Coordinates of C-alpha atoms in Angstrom, one line a residue:
M1 CA 0.0 0.0 0.0
T2 CA 1.1 3.6 -0.7
Q3 CA 1.9 5.3 2.6
P4 CA 4.7 7.9 2.2
G5 CA 3.7 9.8 5.3
P6 CA 1.0 10.0 8.0
W7 CA -2.6 10.1 6.9
P8 CA -4.4 13.4 7.7
A9 CA -6.4 13.1 11.0
H10 CA -9.4 15.0 9.7
G11 CA -11.6 15.4 6.6
G12 CA -11.3 18.4 4.3
Q13 CA -7.6 17.7 3.6
A14 CA -7.9 16.9 0.0
G15 CA -4.5 18.1 -1.0
A16 CA -2.9 15.8 1.6
I17 CA -4.9 12.8 0.3
F18 CA -3.9 13.5 -3.4
E19 CA -0.3 13.7 -2.3
Q20 CA -0.5 10.6 -0.1
L21 CA -1.9 8.6 -3.0
G22 CA 0.3 10.2 -5.7
V23 CA -2.8 11.2 -7.7
R24 CA -3.0 14.4 -9.7
P25 CA -6.3 16.3 -9.1
S26 CA -8.6 16.2 -12.1
P27 CA -10.7 19.2 -13.2
G28 CA -13.9 19.5 -11.2
W29 CA -12.9 17.1 -8.5
K30 CA -15.3 16.9 -5.5
D31 CA -14.2 16.7 -1.8
L32 CA -16.5 14.3 0.0
S33 CA -14.2 13.9 2.9
A34 CA -15.7 16.8 4.9
S35 CA -19.3 16.3 6.0
L36 CA -20.8 19.7 5.4
N37 CA -24.3 20.6 4.2
P38 CA -24.1 20.9 0.4
L39 CA -27.0 23.4 0.4
G40 CA -25.1 25.9 2.5
P41 CA -24.2 28.4 3.5
P42 CA -27.5 30.2 3.3
D43 CA -27.6 32.6 0.4
W44 CA -27.8 35.7 2.6
V45 CA -24.6 34.9 4.6
P46 CA -22.0 36.7 2.3
D47 CA -24.0 39.9 2.2
W48 CA -24.6 39.8 6.0
L49 CA -20.9 39.3 6.7
S50 CA -20.0 42.2 4.5
R51 CA -22.5 44.5 6.2
N52 CA -21.3 43.5 9.7
L53 CA -17.6 43.8 9.3
T54 CA -17.7 46.5 12.0
E55 CA -17.8 43.6 14.5
L56 CA -14.1 43.2 13.7
Y57 CA -13.4 46.7 15.1
R58 CA -14.4 46.1 18.7
Y59 CA -14.1 43.4 21.3
P60 CA -17.0 40.9 21.2
D61 CA -19.4 40.3 24.1
G62 CA -17.4 37.8 26.2
Q63 CA -20.7 36.3 27.4
C64 CA -22.2 36.0 23.8
R65 CA -25.6 36.8 25.3
A66 CA -27.6 37.3 22.2
A67 CA -26.4 34.0 20.7
R68 CA -27.0 32.1 23.9
Q69 CA -30.5 33.6 24.3
A70 CA -31.3 32.5 20.7
L71 CA -30.0 29.0 21.3
A72 CA -31.7 28.7 24.7
E73 CA -35.0 29.5 23.0
Q74 CA -34.3 27.0 20.3
H75 CA -33.7 24.2 22.8
G76 CA -36.3 25.2 25.4
L77 CA -33.6 25.8 28.0
A78 CA -32.4 28.7 30.2
E79 CA -29.7 31.0 28.9
E80 CA -27.5 29.8 31.8
Q81 CA -27.6 26.3 30.4
V82 CA -26.0 27.3 27.1
W83 CA -22.4 28.3 26.4
L84 CA -20.9 29.3 23.0
T85 CA -17.5 27.9 22.0
N86 CA -15.0 28.3 19.2
G87 CA -16.2 25.3 17.3
G88 CA -17.0 21.9 18.6
A89 CA -13.3 21.2 19.3
E90 CA -13.2 23.9 22.0
A91 CA -16.4 22.5 23.5
I92 CA -14.7 19.2 23.9
D93 CA -11.6 20.9 25.4
L94 CA -13.7 22.8 28.0
V95 CA -15.2 19.6 29.2
T96 CA -11.9 17.8 29.5
R97 CA -10.2 20.7 31.2
A98 CA -12.9 20.6 33.9
Y99 CA -12.0 17.0 34.6
R100 CA -8.2 17.4 34.4
G101 CA -6.3 14.4 35.6
G102 CA -9.4 12.2 35.7
R103 CA -10.5 9.1 33.9
A104 CA -12.4 9.0 30.6
L105 CA -14.2 6.3 28.6
I106 CA -14.5 6.7 24.8
V107 CA -16.9 4.7 22.6
E108 CA -15.0 3.8 19.4
P109 CA -14.6 4.1 16.4
T110 CA -15.2 7.8 16.8
F111 CA -14.0 11.4 16.4
G112 CA -10.3 11.5 17.3
E113 CA -10.6 14.8 19.1
Y114 CA -12.0 13.2 22.3
A115 CA -8.8 11.2 22.8
R116 CA -6.6 14.2 21.8
S117 CA -8.3 16.5 24.2
C118 CA -8.2 14.0 27.1
A119 CA -4.5 13.6 26.6
A120 CA -4.0 17.3 26.6
S121 CA -5.8 17.6 29.9
G122 CA -4.0 14.6 31.5
L123 CA -7.0 12.3 31.5
S124 CA -6.4 8.6 31.3
V125 CA -8.4 7.0 28.6
E126 CA -10.2 3.7 28.4
R127 CA -12.0 2.5 25.3
I128 CA -14.9 0.3 24.4
A129 CA -15.9 -0.7 20.9
L130 CA -19.2 -0.6 19.1
A131 CA -20.2 -4.1 18.3
G132 CA -20.2 -5.8 14.9
E133 CA -20.3 -4.3 11.5
D134 CA -23.7 -2.7 12.3
F135 CA -21.9 -0.8 15.1
Q136 CA -24.3 -1.4 17.9
L137 CA -23.8 0.1 21.3
P138 CA -22.7 -2.6 23.9
L139 CA -25.0 -1.1 26.5
A140 CA -24.6 -3.6 29.3
A141 CA -20.8 -3.7 29.0
L142 CA -20.7 0.1 28.9
I143 CA -22.9 0.5 32.0
D144 CA -20.6 -2.0 33.8
R145 CA -17.6 0.2 33.1
L146 CA -19.1 3.6 34.1
V147 CA -18.2 3.1 37.8
D148 CA -14.5 3.2 36.9
V149 CA -14.5 6.6 35.1
D150 CA -15.3 10.2 35.7
L151 CA -16.8 10.9 32.2
M152 CA -17.5 9.2 28.9
F153 CA -17.8 10.4 25.3
L154 CA -20.4 9.2 23.0
C155 CA -21.1 10.6 19.5
R156 CA -24.7 10.7 18.2
P157 CA -24.9 10.2 15.2
N158 CA -21.5 8.7 15.4
N159 CA -18.7 10.0 13.3
P160 CA -17.6 8.1 11.2
T161 CA -20.1 5.2 11.2
A162 CA -23.3 7.4 10.8
T163 CA -25.1 5.1 13.2
C164 CA -27.2 6.6 16.0
V165 CA -27.8 5.5 19.6
S166 CA -31.5 5.6 20.5
R167 CA -33.0 7.9 23.1
E168 CA -34.0 4.8 25.1
E169 CA -30.3 3.6 25.2
I170 CA -29.2 7.1 26.3
E171 CA -31.8 7.2 29.1
A172 CA -30.6 3.7 30.4
L173 CA -27.0 5.0 30.2
L174 CA -27.9 8.1 32.2
E175 CA -29.7 6.3 34.9
A176 CA -26.6 4.2 35.5
A177 CA -24.3 7.2 35.2
R178 CA -26.3 9.0 37.9
S179 CA -25.6 6.1 40.3
S180 CA -21.9 6.0 39.4
D181 CA -21.5 9.8 39.4
T182 CA -20.2 9.7 35.8
L183 CA -20.7 12.6 33.4
V184 CA -22.1 11.4 30.0
V185 CA -20.9 13.7 27.2
V186 CA -23.0 13.2 24.0
D187 CA -21.6 14.9 20.9
E188 CA -24.5 15.8 18.6
A189 CA -22.6 17.8 16.0
F190 CA -24.5 16.0 13.3
I191 CA -27.9 15.6 15.0
E192 CA -29.7 18.0 12.7
F193 CA -29.2 15.4 10.0
A194 CA -30.7 12.6 12.0
V195 CA -34.2 13.3 10.9
E196 CA -35.9 10.3 12.6
Q197 CA -34.2 10.6 16.0
T198 CA -35.8 12.0 19.2
P199 CA -34.1 15.1 20.7
L200 CA -32.5 14.8 24.2
D201 CA -33.0 18.4 25.3
D202 CA -35.7 17.7 27.7
L203 CA -33.6 15.2 29.6
F204 CA -32.0 18.1 31.5
E205 CA -35.2 18.4 33.5
R206 CA -34.4 15.1 35.1
D207 CA -31.1 16.3 36.6
Y208 CA -29.1 13.7 34.7
P209 CA -25.3 14.0 34.5
L210 CA -25.5 15.0 30.9
V211 CA -23.7 17.4 28.6
L212 CA -24.6 17.9 24.9
L213 CA -22.0 19.2 22.5
R214 CA -23.5 20.9 19.5
S215 CA -22.2 22.7 16.4
L216 CA -23.5 25.0 13.7
T217 CA -20.5 24.4 11.4
K218 CA -21.9 21.3 9.6
F219 CA -25.5 22.3 9.2
Y220 CA -24.8 25.8 7.9
T221 CA -21.5 25.0 6.1
L222 CA -19.5 27.6 8.0
P223 CA -16.4 25.7 9.2
G224 CA -14.3 28.9 9.0
L225 CA -16.4 30.8 11.5
R226 CA -16.0 28.1 14.2
I227 CA -19.4 28.0 16.0
G228 CA -20.0 25.4 18.6
Y229 CA -21.8 25.3 21.9
L230 CA -22.5 23.3 25.1
L231 CA -25.8 22.4 26.7
A232 CA -25.8 21.4 30.4
S233 CA -27.0 22.3 33.8
A234 CA -26.3 25.9 34.9
E235 CA -23.7 24.6 37.4
R236 CA -21.8 22.6 34.9
I237 CA -21.9 25.4 32.4
Q238 CA -20.2 27.7 35.0
R239 CA -17.5 25.1 35.5
F240 CA -16.8 24.6 31.8
A241 CA -16.9 28.4 31.1
A242 CA -14.2 29.0 33.7
G243 CA -11.7 27.1 31.6
Q244 CA -12.4 29.2 28.4
S245 CA -9.9 31.8 27.2
A246 CA -11.2 35.4 27.1
W247 CA -12.9 36.4 23.9
S248 CA -12.5 32.9 22.5
V249 CA -15.5 33.3 20.2
N250 CA -15.2 36.0 17.6
G251 CA -17.8 38.7 17.2
L252 CA -18.9 37.8 13.7
A253 CA -19.5 34.2 14.8
A254 CA -21.5 35.2 17.8
S255 CA -23.5 37.8 16.0
I256 CA -24.6 35.6 13.2
V257 CA -26.1 32.8 15.4
P258 CA -29.6 34.3 15.9
H259 CA -29.9 35.0 12.2
L260 CA -29.0 31.4 11.3
L261 CA -31.6 30.0 13.7
E262 CA -34.2 32.3 12.2
D263 CA -33.7 30.9 8.7
H264 CA -36.5 28.3 8.8
A265 CA -36.6 28.0 5.0
F266 CA -33.0 26.8 4.9
A267 CA -33.6 24.3 7.6
E268 CA -36.7 23.0 5.9
A269 CA -34.9 22.7 2.5
T270 CA -32.1 20.8 4.3
S271 CA -34.6 18.4 5.9
R272 CA -36.1 17.6 2.5
W273 CA -32.7 17.0 1.0
V274 CA -31.7 14.7 3.9
A275 CA -34.9 12.8 3.9
T276 CA -34.3 11.8 0.2
E277 CA -30.5 11.3 -0.1
Q278 CA -30.0 9.7 3.3
R279 CA -32.2 6.8 2.1
R280 CA -31.4 6.8 -1.6
V281 CA -27.6 6.8 -1.7
P282 CA -27.0 4.0 0.9
M283 CA -29.6 1.9 -0.8
R284 CA -28.0 2.3 -4.2
M285 CA -24.6 1.6 -2.8
R286 CA -25.8 -1.7 -1.3
K287 CA -27.3 -2.7 -4.6
L288 CA -23.9 -2.2 -6.2
G289 CA -22.5 -4.7 -3.7
L290 CA -20.9 -2.4 -1.1
V291 CA -21.2 -3.0 2.6
V292 CA -22.9 0.1 4.0
A293 CA -23.5 1.0 7.7
E294 CA -27.0 2.2 8.7
C295 CA -27.1 5.9 7.9
H296 CA -28.5 8.7 10.2
A297 CA -26.1 11.5 9.2
N298 CA -25.1 13.5 6.2
F299 CA -22.4 10.9 5.3
V300 CA -22.1 7.2 4.7
L301 CA -19.6 4.6 5.9
C302 CA -18.9 1.9 3.3
R303 CA -16.4 -0.8 2.3
M304 CA -15.9 -3.5 -0.3
A305 CA -17.7 -6.7 0.1
G306 CA -16.0 -9.8 1.5
E307 CA -13.2 -9.6 4.1
A308 CA -12.5 -6.1 5.4
T309 CA -8.9 -5.3 4.4
P310 CA -6.9 -2.0 4.5
A311 CA -5.6 -2.9 1.0
D312 CA -9.1 -2.9 -0.5
G313 CA -10.0 0.3 1.3
E314 CA -7.0 2.1 0.0
A315 CA -7.5 0.8 -3.5
L316 CA -11.0 2.1 -3.5
L317 CA -9.9 5.4 -2.1
R318 CA -7.3 5.6 -4.9
H319 CA -9.8 4.8 -7.6
L320 CA -12.3 7.4 -6.3
A321 CA -9.5 10.0 -6.3
E322 CA -8.5 9.1 -9.8
N323 CA -12.0 9.6 -10.9
G324 CA -12.7 13.0 -9.2
F325 CA -13.9 12.1 -5.6
I326 CA -12.0 12.5 -2.4
A327 CA -13.3 10.3 0.4
R328 CA -12.4 10.3 4.1
H329 CA -10.0 7.5 4.8
T330 CA -10.4 5.5 8.1
H331 CA -6.7 4.7 8.9
T332 CA -7.0 7.0 11.9
F333 CA -10.3 5.4 13.3
A334 CA -9.8 2.6 15.8
G335 CA -11.2 -0.7 14.5
L336 CA -11.7 0.5 10.9
D337 CA -8.0 0.6 10.0
G338 CA -8.5 1.9 6.5
A339 CA -10.8 -0.8 5.3
W340 CA -13.8 1.5 5.3
L341 CA -14.4 4.9 3.6
R342 CA -16.6 7.7 4.8
L343 CA -18.3 9.7 2.0
A344 CA -20.3 12.9 2.6
L345 CA -23.7 13.1 1.0
S346 CA -23.9 15.9 -1.6
T347 CA -26.4 17.2 -4.1
P348 CA -28.4 14.6 -6.1
A349 CA -26.4 15.4 -9.2
I350 CA -23.0 14.8 -7.5
N351 CA -24.3 11.8 -5.6
D352 CA -25.4 10.3 -9.0
A353 CA -22.0 11.0 -10.5
L354 CA -20.4 9.2 -7.5
L355 CA -22.7 6.3 -7.8
G356 CA -21.8 6.1 -11.5
V357 CA -18.1 5.9 -10.7
L358 CA -18.7 3.2 -8.1
Q359 CA -20.9 1.2 -10.5
N360 CA -18.2 1.2 -13.2
L361 CA -15.6 0.3 -10.7
L362 CA -17.5 -2.5 -9.1
Q363 CA -18.7 -4.0 -12.4
N364 CA -15.0 -4.7 -13.2
V365 CA -13.9 -6.0 -9.9
S366 CA -14.7 -9.7 -10.7
K367 CA -13.1 -9.4 -14.1
A368 CA -9.8 -7.6 -13.3
G369 CA -9.5 -7.3 -9.6
L370 CA -9.7 -4.1 -7.6
D371 CA -6.0 -3.3 -8.0
T372 CA -6.1 -3.2 -11.8
L373 CA -9.3 -1.3 -12.4
P374 CA -9.1 1.4 -15.0
N375 CA -9.8 5.1 -14.6
C376 CA -13.5 5.4 -15.5
A377 CA -14.3 9.1 -15.2
D378 CA -15.3 9.3 -18.8
D379 CA -17.8 6.5 -18.3
A380 CA -19.2 8.0 -15.1
G381 CA -21.0 10.9 -16.7
G382 CA -19.5 14.1 -15.5
A383 CA -17.9 14.0 -12.1
T384 CA -14.6 15.3 -13.5
R385 CA -15.7 17.0 -16.7

């Protein structure tokens, strides 16, 4: 396998993937390694930013009150239960800083920032794996281990598997966590795309040891503005906020939050897109012969049929790159080890072009073998034209 250097630890690093594979980018290539809403950002955002550049000339409100009030109303919580952060990564850091030197449990495979943040805050880390290739939560085993840790991280929907722990499982976990005095940190950065899942916001009324991590980055396609936030009890929010640097959230990011939440037309359009593509694309992939995890997010996790091998995963990654699509590799996800690929859902036209490339590739697997498949961009119908 080609591996001249370390694989990038996050999506959205298309240049590094092309270099890693030794593939020259083709005209019109598409980056499906970063899971962002293809409908965004909303049309009004560029004009709003240009009209509000004066926010750059003064210090922002360190409390981000207007943004927190808007988010509190959105979630049916008090303002004191909401805290704005410089993206989801800082939200994770604020939690681990509050438990510096403690013990954490991480459910894997999952977002690598949990382990990185724990290490930076001096937390020892234990790990438990999702079960099987349908990535089910090992609830009983997880509950048994709560007594040994101070906090645990769980991603819902999970990155990179796109599977989603049910509300019922979360409630069972929280009941056990209350007895063991363990904080349950649920990262819901992609929850807006999980259209059939029940929200957890009302669980704060039961005084559970719960923290929700949220993000506006993915839904509104604004990764450069870095907008994340925490939902928790007022007491926990105070504890987390105490570890945040002054003026961590920039003024433009804080000021745009209420306007984003008011754009109901954008949210409705996104919901319609998700409801269609979240079912259609995985179903088509399975019909082509790929193994595809259950999808509750704006991305899919898939691999070649048969035995899961890093060699097949990298070969598929290479062929997609040669035909105009960058996928998220899984070499840095525990238990996936490069055998699987994560692909962001895009517009129907781009998804169809991707499916065309996959169909042409997979039709030739039995004839030539994956390692000898030809470049089929011309047959795919437009991904790189």
